[in-house]
Short mmCIF file of C-alpha atoms in Angstrom, two decimals:
data_model
loop_
_atom_site.label_atom_id
_atom_site.label_comp_id
_atom_site.label_asym_id
_atom_site.label_seq_id
_atom_site.Cartn_x
_atom_site.Cartn_y
_atom_site.Cartn_z
CA MET A 15 25.43 -14.12 -18.99
CA LYS A 16 27.73 -14.98 -16.13
CA ARG A 17 26.39 -16.58 -13.04
CA PRO A 18 26.72 -14.36 -9.95
CA SER A 19 29.93 -14.86 -7.99
CA ASN A 20 30.08 -15.92 -4.38
CA LYS A 21 31.86 -12.73 -3.30
CA GLN A 22 30.23 -10.65 -0.61
CA PRO A 23 28.67 -7.46 -1.98
CA SER A 24 30.61 -4.24 -1.42
CA ASN A 25 29.23 -0.84 -0.43
CA LYS A 26 30.24 0.65 -3.76
CA GLN A 27 27.38 1.81 -5.97
CA THR A 28 26.99 -0.39 -9.03
CA SER A 29 24.78 -0.56 -12.06
CA PRO A 30 22.98 -3.85 -11.34
CA ALA A 31 22.90 -6.56 -13.99
CA THR A 32 19.42 -6.94 -15.40
CA VAL A 33 17.39 -9.72 -17.00
CA SER A 34 17.34 -9.71 -20.78
CA GLU A 35 14.56 -11.13 -22.92
CA ALA A 36 16.58 -14.33 -23.45
CA SER A 37 18.27 -15.27 -20.18
CA PRO A 38 18.93 -18.30 -17.97
CA TRP A 39 17.02 -16.80 -15.03
CA PRO A 40 13.64 -18.15 -13.88
CA SER A 41 10.79 -17.32 -16.24
CA GLU A 42 8.92 -15.53 -13.43
CA VAL A 43 11.58 -12.80 -13.30
CA ARG A 44 10.56 -9.86 -15.46
CA ALA A 45 12.76 -8.48 -18.23
CA GLY A 46 14.78 -5.50 -17.05
CA GLN A 47 14.71 -6.62 -13.41
CA SER A 48 17.93 -6.22 -11.41
CA ILE A 49 19.29 -9.66 -10.53
CA GLY A 50 21.46 -8.20 -7.77
CA LEU A 51 18.39 -6.66 -6.16
CA LEU A 52 16.42 -9.91 -6.17
CA GLN A 53 19.39 -11.75 -4.68
CA ARG A 54 19.93 -9.17 -1.95
CA LEU A 55 16.21 -9.35 -1.11
CA HIS A 56 16.66 -13.17 -0.91
CA ILE A 57 14.02 -13.69 -3.57
CA LEU A 58 16.64 -15.31 -5.81
CA THR A 59 19.37 -17.57 -4.43
CA ARG A 60 23.02 -16.93 -5.30
CA GLU A 61 22.59 -19.54 -8.03
CA GLY A 62 19.64 -17.58 -9.44
CA LYS A 63 16.94 -20.03 -8.31
CA LEU A 64 13.47 -19.38 -6.88
CA ASN A 65 12.06 -21.47 -4.05
CA GLN A 66 8.33 -21.91 -3.63
CA ASP A 67 7.93 -19.22 -0.98
CA SER A 68 9.94 -16.69 -3.01
CA ARG A 69 7.93 -17.54 -6.13
CA ARG A 70 4.70 -16.83 -4.24
CA LYS A 71 6.07 -13.58 -2.80
CA LEU A 72 7.37 -12.39 -6.17
CA LYS A 73 4.04 -13.15 -7.84
CA GLN A 74 2.19 -11.03 -5.27
CA VAL A 75 4.57 -8.09 -5.61
CA TYR A 76 4.60 -8.21 -9.43
CA HIS A 77 0.82 -8.33 -9.51
CA LEU A 78 0.59 -5.29 -7.26
CA VAL A 79 3.24 -3.50 -9.32
CA GLY A 80 1.02 -4.14 -12.35
CA PHE A 81 -1.78 -2.16 -10.70
CA ILE A 82 0.61 0.61 -9.65
CA GLU A 83 2.44 1.12 -12.95
CA LYS A 84 -0.58 2.40 -14.89
CA PRO A 85 -1.38 5.37 -12.60
CA LEU A 86 2.33 6.12 -12.24
CA GLN A 87 2.66 6.29 -16.01
CA ALA A 88 -0.41 8.54 -16.22
CA LEU A 89 1.12 10.87 -13.61
CA LEU A 90 4.42 10.95 -15.52
CA ASP A 91 2.68 11.66 -18.84
CA GLU A 92 0.71 14.45 -17.19
CA ARG A 93 3.89 16.02 -15.81
CA GLN A 94 5.71 15.76 -19.13
CA ALA A 95 2.81 17.37 -21.00
CA ALA A 96 2.96 20.29 -18.55
CA GLY A 97 6.77 20.52 -18.68
CA ASN A 98 6.88 19.60 -15.00
CA THR A 99 9.96 17.66 -13.86
CA THR A 100 8.88 17.34 -10.21
CA PRO A 101 9.46 13.72 -9.13
CA ILE A 102 6.46 11.50 -8.50
CA THR A 103 6.22 10.63 -4.80
CA LEU A 104 5.23 7.15 -3.60
CA VAL A 105 4.98 6.39 0.13
CA ASP A 106 4.99 2.70 1.06
CA HIS A 107 3.63 2.02 4.55
CA GLY A 108 4.57 -1.03 6.58
CA ALA A 109 7.43 -1.46 4.11
CA GLY A 110 9.18 -4.36 5.87
CA LYS A 111 12.19 -5.24 3.71
CA SER A 112 10.77 -2.92 1.05
CA TYR A 113 10.20 -5.61 -1.57
CA LEU A 114 7.47 -3.52 -3.15
CA GLY A 115 9.32 -0.20 -3.02
CA PHE A 116 12.55 -1.61 -4.44
CA ILE A 117 10.82 -3.47 -7.25
CA VAL A 118 8.65 -0.47 -8.23
CA TYR A 119 11.77 1.70 -8.29
CA ASP A 120 13.74 -0.89 -10.26
CA LEU A 121 11.06 -1.66 -12.86
CA PHE A 122 9.45 1.77 -13.28
CA PHE A 123 11.39 4.74 -11.91
CA ARG A 124 14.93 3.61 -12.78
CA PRO A 125 14.32 2.90 -16.50
CA GLN A 126 12.22 6.07 -16.87
CA GLN A 127 15.02 8.08 -15.30
CA GLN A 128 17.57 6.51 -17.64
CA SER A 129 15.34 7.28 -20.63
CA LEU A 130 14.43 10.87 -19.72
CA GLY A 131 17.71 11.88 -18.12
CA TYR A 132 16.32 13.26 -14.87
CA PRO A 133 14.90 11.81 -11.60
CA VAL A 134 11.24 10.99 -12.20
CA GLY A 135 10.24 9.51 -8.85
CA GLU A 136 10.90 9.04 -5.16
CA VAL A 137 9.96 6.02 -3.05
CA MET A 138 9.69 6.57 0.70
CA GLY A 139 9.46 3.46 2.87
CA ILE A 140 7.83 3.69 6.31
CA GLU A 141 8.83 0.91 8.72
CA THR A 142 8.87 0.51 12.51
CA ARG A 143 11.78 -1.94 12.67
CA ALA A 144 15.03 0.04 12.74
CA ASP A 145 17.17 -2.86 11.49
CA LEU A 146 15.08 -3.18 8.33
CA VAL A 147 15.31 0.57 7.72
CA ILE A 148 19.11 0.42 8.05
CA SER A 149 19.45 -2.58 5.72
CA SER A 150 17.15 -0.98 3.13
CA GLU A 151 19.17 2.24 3.21
CA ALA A 152 22.36 0.23 2.68
CA LEU A 153 20.89 -1.69 -0.25
CA ALA A 154 19.62 1.49 -1.92
CA ARG A 155 23.12 3.01 -1.64
CA GLU A 156 24.76 -0.14 -2.99
CA LEU A 157 22.50 -0.25 -6.04
CA GLY A 158 22.61 3.49 -6.66
CA PHE A 159 18.87 3.92 -6.12
CA GLU A 160 19.20 7.56 -5.11
CA GLY A 161 15.47 8.23 -5.16
CA MET A 162 14.73 5.90 -2.27
CA ARG A 163 14.45 7.04 1.36
CA PHE A 164 13.46 5.14 4.48
CA PHE A 165 11.99 6.30 7.78
CA ASN A 166 11.89 4.49 11.11
CA LEU A 167 8.28 5.43 11.90
CA SER A 168 4.90 3.86 12.48
CA VAL A 169 2.23 4.61 9.88
CA GLN A 170 0.50 6.84 12.43
CA GLN A 171 3.69 8.75 13.25
CA ALA A 172 4.38 9.30 9.56
CA GLN A 173 1.18 11.31 9.20
CA PHE A 174 2.69 14.14 11.26
CA ASP A 175 6.38 13.83 10.35
CA GLU A 176 7.65 17.04 8.72
CA ARG A 177 10.31 15.19 6.72
CA LEU A 178 7.61 13.78 4.45
CA PRO A 179 6.14 15.99 1.72
CA ALA A 180 2.86 17.79 2.29
CA GLN A 181 1.42 16.25 -0.86
CA VAL A 182 2.17 12.77 -2.23
CA ASP A 183 1.09 11.08 -5.44
CA MET A 184 0.60 7.51 -4.28
CA VAL A 185 0.25 5.62 -1.01
CA THR A 186 0.74 1.86 -0.84
CA ALA A 187 0.38 -0.60 2.03
CA LEU A 188 1.01 -4.29 1.36
CA HIS A 189 -0.22 -6.41 4.29
CA ALA A 190 -0.21 -3.51 6.77
CA CYS A 191 -1.59 -5.27 9.84
CA ASP A 192 -4.89 -4.41 11.53
CA THR A 193 -5.39 -0.65 11.97
CA ALA A 194 -2.15 0.21 10.11
CA THR A 195 -4.24 0.14 6.93
CA ASP A 196 -6.61 2.70 8.49
CA ASP A 197 -3.58 4.81 9.41
CA ALA A 198 -2.36 4.55 5.81
CA ILE A 199 -5.75 5.86 4.63
CA ALA A 200 -5.54 8.71 7.17
CA PHE A 201 -2.04 9.51 5.89
CA ALA A 202 -3.28 9.52 2.29
CA LEU A 203 -6.11 11.91 3.13
CA ALA A 204 -3.88 14.24 5.14
CA HIS A 205 -1.21 14.26 2.41
CA ARG A 206 -3.69 14.61 -0.46
CA ALA A 207 -2.67 11.39 -2.19
CA ARG A 208 -3.99 11.00 -5.71
CA HIS A 209 -3.81 7.20 -5.69
CA LEU A 210 -3.89 4.39 -3.12
CA ALA A 211 -3.17 0.68 -3.40
CA LEU A 212 -3.92 -1.24 -0.20
CA VAL A 213 -3.77 -4.93 0.69
CA PRO A 214 -5.26 -5.13 4.23
CA CYS A 215 -4.13 -7.74 6.72
CA CYS A 216 -5.25 -9.11 10.10
CA GLN A 217 -8.25 -6.84 10.64
CA ALA A 218 -8.95 -7.33 14.34
CA GLU A 219 -10.40 -4.06 15.62
CA VAL A 220 -13.97 -4.49 14.34
CA ALA A 221 -14.01 -8.18 15.31
CA ALA A 222 -13.00 -7.24 18.86
CA SER A 223 -15.82 -4.69 19.01
CA LEU A 224 -18.35 -7.22 17.74
CA ARG A 225 -17.14 -9.78 20.25
CA GLN A 226 -17.40 -7.31 23.12
CA HIS A 227 -21.07 -6.49 22.44
CA LYS A 228 -22.17 -9.87 21.12
CA ALA A 229 -24.79 -10.63 23.78
CA LEU A 230 -26.41 -7.23 23.41
CA ASP A 231 -26.40 -7.49 19.62
CA LEU A 232 -27.99 -10.96 19.67
CA ALA A 233 -30.89 -9.51 21.65
CA ARG A 234 -31.10 -6.47 19.39
CA THR A 235 -30.94 -7.88 15.85
CA PRO A 236 -30.98 -11.27 14.09
CA LEU A 237 -28.05 -10.01 11.99
CA ALA A 238 -25.86 -10.74 15.04
CA GLU A 239 -26.11 -14.42 14.06
CA LEU A 240 -23.55 -13.52 11.40
CA TRP A 241 -20.92 -13.14 14.13
CA ARG A 242 -22.24 -15.35 16.94
CA HIS A 243 -19.57 -18.03 16.46
CA PRO A 244 -15.91 -17.00 17.00
CA LEU A 245 -14.79 -18.05 13.51
CA HIS A 246 -17.61 -16.02 11.95
CA THR A 247 -16.79 -13.07 14.22
CA ARG A 248 -13.30 -12.91 12.78
CA GLU A 249 -14.46 -13.35 9.19
CA ILE A 250 -17.36 -10.89 9.30
CA GLY A 251 -15.17 -8.42 11.18
CA SER A 252 -12.61 -8.52 8.40
CA GLN A 253 -15.24 -8.14 5.69
CA VAL A 254 -17.04 -5.27 7.42
CA THR A 255 -13.74 -3.48 8.06
CA ASN A 256 -12.86 -3.36 4.38
CA VAL A 257 -16.39 -2.37 3.32
CA LEU A 258 -16.25 0.56 5.76
CA ARG A 259 -12.83 1.58 4.43
CA CYS A 260 -14.11 1.62 0.86
CA LEU A 261 -17.17 3.67 1.79
CA TYR A 262 -14.96 6.13 3.67
CA LEU A 263 -12.68 6.62 0.67
CA GLU A 264 -15.72 7.20 -1.56
CA ALA A 265 -17.10 9.69 0.96
CA MET A 266 -13.75 11.50 0.87
CA GLY A 267 -13.71 11.86 -2.92
CA TYR A 268 -12.07 8.70 -4.25
CA GLN A 269 -13.20 6.27 -6.91
CA VAL A 270 -12.68 2.81 -5.44
CA THR A 271 -12.11 -0.59 -7.03
CA VAL A 272 -11.84 -3.83 -5.05
CA THR A 273 -10.30 -6.92 -6.59
CA GLU A 274 -8.14 -9.89 -5.63
CA LEU A 275 -4.39 -9.52 -5.59
CA VAL A 276 -3.48 -13.07 -6.62
CA GLY A 277 -5.20 -16.45 -6.63
CA TRP A 278 -6.37 -17.72 -3.24
CA GLU A 279 -3.90 -20.60 -3.50
CA HIS A 280 -1.08 -18.06 -2.97
CA SER A 281 -2.49 -16.03 -0.08
CA LEU A 282 -5.66 -15.81 2.01
CA LYS A 283 -4.92 -12.10 2.62
CA ASN A 284 -5.83 -11.34 -0.91
CA GLU A 285 -8.07 -8.28 -1.11
CA LEU A 286 -6.70 -5.32 -3.05
CA ILE A 287 -8.29 -1.88 -2.64
CA VAL A 288 -7.33 0.58 -5.40
CA ALA A 289 -8.48 4.19 -5.13
CA ARG A 290 -8.10 7.28 -7.34
CA TYR A 291 -8.91 10.80 -6.18
CA THR A 292 -11.63 12.49 -8.26
CA GLY A 293 -12.88 15.13 -5.86
CA GLN A 294 -16.44 13.81 -6.13
CA ARG A 295 -17.34 13.15 -2.52
CA LYS A 296 -20.29 10.79 -2.29
CA ARG A 297 -22.83 11.84 0.29
CA SER A 298 -24.56 8.49 -0.13
CA ALA A 299 -21.33 6.66 0.82
CA ALA A 300 -21.08 8.67 4.04
CA GLN A 301 -24.72 7.94 4.85
CA ARG A 302 -24.30 4.21 4.22
CA LEU A 303 -21.10 4.10 6.27
CA ARG A 304 -22.88 5.65 9.25
CA ALA A 305 -25.85 3.30 8.78
CA LEU A 306 -23.52 0.28 8.87
CA LEU A 307 -21.75 1.59 11.97
CA ALA A 308 -25.13 1.85 13.67
CA GLU A 309 -26.32 -1.56 12.46
CA PHE A 310 -23.21 -3.30 13.77
CA GLY A 311 -22.97 -1.24 16.96
CA LEU A 312 -19.68 0.34 15.88
CA GLU A 313 -20.51 4.04 16.25
CA ALA A 314 -17.59 4.51 18.67
CA LEU A 315 -15.16 3.98 15.77
CA GLU A 316 -16.30 7.04 13.81
CA PRO A 317 -14.23 9.73 15.61
CA THR A 318 -10.97 7.78 15.29
CA ARG A 319 -11.35 5.88 12.00
CA TYR A 320 -13.67 8.12 9.97
CA PRO A 321 -13.12 11.67 11.28
CA GLY A 322 -13.76 13.26 7.89
CA LEU A 323 -17.45 12.39 8.20
CA SER A 324 -17.89 14.87 11.05
CA SER A 325 -17.26 17.99 8.92
CA PRO A 326 -20.02 19.39 6.69
CA ASP A 327 -17.55 19.75 3.81
CA GLY A 328 -15.91 16.36 4.43
CA SER A 329 -12.64 17.91 5.57
CA PRO A 330 -10.50 16.11 8.15
CA SER A 331 -10.39 16.97 11.82
CA SER A 332 -8.27 19.87 13.03
CA SER A 333 -5.54 17.44 14.11
CA ASP A 334 -4.79 16.60 10.45
CA ARG A 335 -1.75 18.60 9.40
CA HIS A 336 -2.37 19.23 5.72
CA GLY A 337 -6.05 18.71 4.89
CA LEU A 338 -7.71 17.27 1.81
CA PRO A 339 -7.66 18.43 -1.80
CA ALA A 340 -10.38 20.90 -2.67
CA PRO A 341 -13.47 19.01 -3.78
CA CYS A 342 -15.00 19.46 -7.23
CA ASP A 343 -18.45 19.03 -5.75
CA PRO A 344 -18.87 18.69 -1.97
CA ALA A 345 -22.32 17.16 -2.36
CA GLY A 346 -21.40 15.00 -5.30
CA GLU A 347 -23.08 11.69 -5.75
#
């Protein structure tokens, strides 16, 4: 295999060179991966090398792709069995340079499309920074990744943008900061997503609330000792935030699994929340969520972060554009 040249890439669509089973590329690079893509994302150098930061980043993305591929394959098998050629839709929130979206498209959708002879999936990247949206659009054109689209929107704005489909198959958010993860969950509920994969980051909202009412809480409950010191406030705020998110998803009809993305030596922002829609809304999850809000003095967050709890049938507030999938059992446990 030839080493990549030093010529600047053109705008012409190309079929990117891929890694074979026996190749001179770093062992971390998966077979079938587009070398041109990894170089344009600055994960690989022009000489095909990985630095330590790129190795860490690639490991995180590959590990998340591993969790995503299984439900994507199940969705594709389901469509094929039904003779349905509708593309699978994946919306990636807080996309940044779209490492995750590009690599999912390259490793899953592109080879499936080549094998089956028709487009099997679309990846839609949501990003607030216009320059990153423009560069991602250019890279997708260059590589011929026709099933990729990018939108210069916040996660919250995307929930109400008519250019996005009313129903999506999967929602991802890799290190979507603070309440952007909550907005990604709201988007998933409004767009009836069947799967979610979330890696939360920088959860500050709950910690700020705990900090604001700390004196009152210390007088009210000994549990406030858990967040009396500033370091503990930040840590317990992060933990409580993700517990509340998981309970909310369960209350809205999702089966939830929480695991670590990669080893802690690679990233401290390491919690992965994976959810699959079943339609079995857990009343007990809603009750526990409300009990925790009361225990931590966070009741004011319910209308904005957990609006689905306010409806008897668990449906979202009237401001949600599309609504949730019909439940199998509204009172399911």
